[in-house]
PDB file of C-alpha atoms in Angstrom:
ATOM      1  CA  MET P   1     138.151 127.845 101.093  1.00 78.00           C
ATOM      2  CA  ALA P   2     135.802 129.533 103.565  1.00 80.00           C
ATOM      3  CA  ASP P   3     134.418 131.670 100.741  1.00 82.00           C
ATOM      4  CA  GLN P   4     133.614 128.583  98.670  1.00 83.00           C
ATOM      5  CA  LEU P   5     131.873 126.949 101.611  1.00 83.00           C
ATOM      6  CA  LEU P   6     129.908 130.116 102.318  1.00 82.00           C
ATOM      7  CA  GLU P   7     128.894 130.334  98.660  1.00 81.00           C
ATOM      8  CA  GLN P   8     127.634 126.736  98.700  1.00 76.00           C
ATOM      9  CA  VAL P   9     125.595 127.445 101.825  1.00 74.00           C
ATOM     10  CA  ARG P  10     124.120 130.557 100.190  1.00 74.00           C
ATOM     11  CA  ASP P  11     123.154 128.539  97.110  1.00 69.00           C
ATOM     12  CA  LEU P  12     121.393 125.967  99.282  1.00 66.00           C
ATOM     13  CA  VAL P  13     119.557 128.528 101.413  1.00 67.00           C
ATOM     14  CA  ASP P  14     118.683 130.939  98.609  1.00 70.00           C
ATOM     15  CA  GLY P  15     116.607 128.463  96.612  1.00 74.00           C
ATOM     16  CA  GLN P  16     113.822 129.649  94.365  1.00 82.00           C
ATOM     17  CA  ILE P  17     110.299 128.300  94.114  1.00 86.00           C
ATOM     18  CA  ASP P  18     107.687 129.359  91.605  1.00 88.00           C
ATOM     19  CA  PHE P  19     104.042 130.257  92.134  1.00 91.00           C
ATOM     20  CA  GLU P  20     102.855 126.704  91.468  1.00 92.00           C
ATOM     21  CA  GLY P  21     105.451 125.487  93.969  1.00 90.00           C
ATOM     22  CA  GLN P  22     104.069 127.888  96.565  1.00 92.00           C
ATOM     23  CA  ARG P  23     100.587 126.491  95.993  1.00 95.00           C
ATOM     24  CA  LEU P  24     101.900 122.929  96.271  1.00 94.00           C
ATOM     25  CA  ALA P  25     103.787 123.788  99.477  1.00 94.00           C
ATOM     26  CA  GLU P  26     100.641 125.260 101.021  1.00 96.00           C
ATOM     27  CA  ILE P  27      98.556 122.202 100.102  1.00 97.00           C
ATOM     28  CA  LEU P  28     101.227 119.804 101.400  1.00 96.00           C
ATOM     29  CA  ALA P  29     101.614 121.703 104.672  1.00 96.00           C
ATOM     30  CA  THR P  30      97.871 121.764 105.296  1.00 97.00           C
ATOM     31  CA  LEU P  31      97.457 118.099 104.379  1.00 97.00           C
ATOM     32  CA  LEU P  32     100.422 116.831 106.404  1.00 97.00           C
ATOM     33  CA  LEU P  33      99.576 118.860 109.501  1.00 97.00           C
ATOM     34  CA  SER P  34      95.939 117.754 109.337  1.00 97.00           C
ATOM     35  CA  ILE P  35      96.895 114.084 109.058  1.00 97.00           C
ATOM     36  CA  VAL P  36      99.462 114.334 111.858  1.00 97.00           C
ATOM     37  CA  GLY P  37      97.002 116.163 114.086  1.00 97.00           C
ATOM     38  CA  ALA P  38      94.285 113.563 113.541  1.00 98.00           C
ATOM     39  CA  VAL P  39      96.673 110.627 114.074  1.00 97.00           C
ATOM     40  CA  SER P  40      98.188 112.119 117.229  1.00 97.00           C
ATOM     41  CA  PHE P  41      94.719 112.887 118.630  1.00 97.00           C
ATOM     42  CA  LEU P  42      93.421 109.385 117.927  1.00 97.00           C
ATOM     43  CA  VAL P  43      96.519 107.673 119.354  1.00 97.00           C
ATOM     44  CA  GLY P  44      96.429 109.854 122.439  1.00 97.00           C
ATOM     45  CA  PHE P  45      92.691 109.334 122.903  1.00 97.00           C
ATOM     46  CA  PHE P  46      92.647 105.556 122.515  1.00 97.00           C
ATOM     47  CA  LEU P  47      95.830 104.944 124.516  1.00 97.00           C
ATOM     48  CA  GLN P  48      95.015 107.712 127.021  1.00 96.00           C
ATOM     49  CA  ASP P  49      98.585 109.016 126.732  1.00 96.00           C
ATOM     50  CA  ILE P  50      98.948 112.752 126.266  1.00 96.00           C
ATOM     51  CA  ALA P  51     102.759 112.566 126.191  1.00 97.00           C
ATOM     52  CA  LEU P  52     102.698 110.136 123.271  1.00 97.00           C
ATOM     53  CA  ALA P  53     100.171 112.335 121.446  1.00 97.00           C
ATOM     54  CA  LEU P  54     102.439 115.355 121.899  1.00 97.00           C
ATOM     55  CA  LYS P  55     105.484 113.425 120.699  1.00 97.00           C
ATOM     56  CA  ILE P  56     103.636 112.255 117.596  1.00 97.00           C
ATOM     57  CA  GLY P  57     102.401 115.796 116.952  1.00 97.00           C
ATOM     58  CA  LEU P  58     105.857 117.324 117.364  1.00 98.00           C
ATOM     59  CA  GLY P  59     107.465 114.629 115.207  1.00 97.00           C
ATOM     60  CA  GLY P  60     104.887 115.183 112.466  1.00 97.00           C
ATOM     61  CA  THR P  61     105.400 118.932 112.645  1.00 97.00           C
ATOM     62  CA  ALA P  62     109.162 118.430 112.290  1.00 97.00           C
ATOM     63  CA  LEU P  63     108.567 116.125 109.313  1.00 96.00           C
ATOM     64  CA  THR P  64     106.299 118.732 107.718  1.00 96.00           C
ATOM     65  CA  PHE P  65     108.985 121.360 108.310  1.00 96.00           C
ATOM     66  CA  LEU P  66     111.565 119.199 106.508  1.00 95.00           C
ATOM     67  CA  VAL P  67     109.215 118.609 103.573  1.00 93.00           C
ATOM     68  CA  ILE P  68     108.044 122.213 103.136  1.00 93.00           C
ATOM     69  CA  VAL P  69     110.823 124.626 104.142  1.00 89.00           C
ATOM     70  CA  PRO P  70     113.790 123.578 101.959  1.00 87.00           C
ATOM     71  CA  PRO P  71     113.467 124.734  98.333  1.00 85.00           C
ATOM     72  CA  TRP P  72     113.255 121.250  96.818  1.00 85.00           C
ATOM     73  CA  PRO P  73     113.499 121.071  92.987  1.00 85.00           C
ATOM     74  CA  PHE P  74     109.881 119.890  92.634  1.00 87.00           C
ATOM     75  CA  PHE P  75     108.790 123.309  93.953  1.00 87.00           C
ATOM     76  CA  ASN P  76     110.357 124.999  90.892  1.00 86.00           C
ATOM     77  CA  GLN P  77     108.979 123.027  87.942  1.00 88.00           C
ATOM     78  CA  HIS P  78     107.244 126.043  86.344  1.00 87.00           C
ATOM     79  CA  PRO P  79     109.747 128.915  86.594  1.00 85.00           C
ATOM     80  CA  VAL P  80     108.521 132.384  85.718  1.00 84.00           C
ATOM     81  CA  LYS P  81     110.022 134.007  82.625  1.00 84.00           C
ATOM     82  CA  TRP P  82     110.550 137.627  83.655  1.00 79.00           C
ATOM     83  CA  LEU P  83     110.923 140.512  81.217  1.00 72.00           C
ATOM     84  CA  PRO P  84     114.434 141.822  80.701  1.00 71.00           C
ATOM     85  CA  VAL P  85     115.571 144.806  82.727  1.00 70.00           C
ATOM     86  CA  GLY P  86     114.795 148.040  80.933  1.00 62.00           C
ATOM     87  CA  GLY P  87     111.269 147.194  79.880  1.00 58.00           C
ATOM     88  CA  SER P  88     110.377 147.121  76.242  1.00 58.00           C
ATOM     89  CA  SER P  89     112.305 147.174  73.012  1.00 61.00           C
ATOM     90  CA  ILE P  90     110.717 150.480  71.930  1.00 60.00           C
ATOM     91  CA  PRO P  91     113.223 153.344  72.065  1.00 61.00           C
ATOM     92  CA  SER P  92     112.427 155.839  74.798  1.00 60.00           C
ATOM     93  CA  ASP P  93     112.113 158.726  72.293  1.00 60.00           C
ATOM     94  CA  GLN P  94     109.173 156.901  70.646  1.00 61.00           C
ATOM     95  CA  GLN P  95     107.245 156.196  73.858  1.00 64.00           C
ATOM     96  CA  ASN P  96     104.168 158.365  74.240  1.00 69.00           C
ATOM     97  CA  ILE P  97     101.599 158.736  77.007  1.00 72.00           C
ATOM     98  CA  ILE P  98      97.928 159.034  76.027  1.00 74.00           C
ATOM     99  CA  ILE P  99      95.571 160.779  78.471  1.00 76.00           C
ATOM    100  CA  ASP P 100      91.984 161.562  77.488  1.00 77.00           C
ATOM    101  CA  GLU P 101      92.826 160.905  73.848  1.00 72.00           C
ATOM    102  CA  LYS P 102      95.630 163.496  73.964  1.00 73.00           C
ATOM    103  CA  VAL P 103      99.138 162.350  73.231  1.00 72.00           C
ATOM    104  CA  LEU P 104     101.820 163.590  75.583  1.00 68.00           C
ATOM    105  CA  VAL P 105     105.247 163.359  74.012  1.00 64.00           C
ATOM    106  CA  LYS P 106     108.129 162.459  76.302  1.00 59.00           C
ATOM    107  CA  GLN P 107     110.862 165.037  76.080  1.00 57.00           C
TER     108      GLN P 107
END
């Protein structure tokens, strides 16, 4: 039972995101932190309350953390199709290296 629980935790933590998801995560993080910073500054300035500004800033940072860090499914909408292990379908005895128009045959 402990192994099953550990496997479920590994599946949750070991999420995958693609390159487009990385770009989206970067844009979201920058946007959310900028908005939270501006709102916390304005609230703190107009109310003259630095403690409230810090609380708003920390709360917004925690919210950004919860939006960005977990590998949500919308971060993996364009998965990368990798080549199979082993490279190409050409047999290794037919692979040649060409250097300065000279063919080097693999032996």
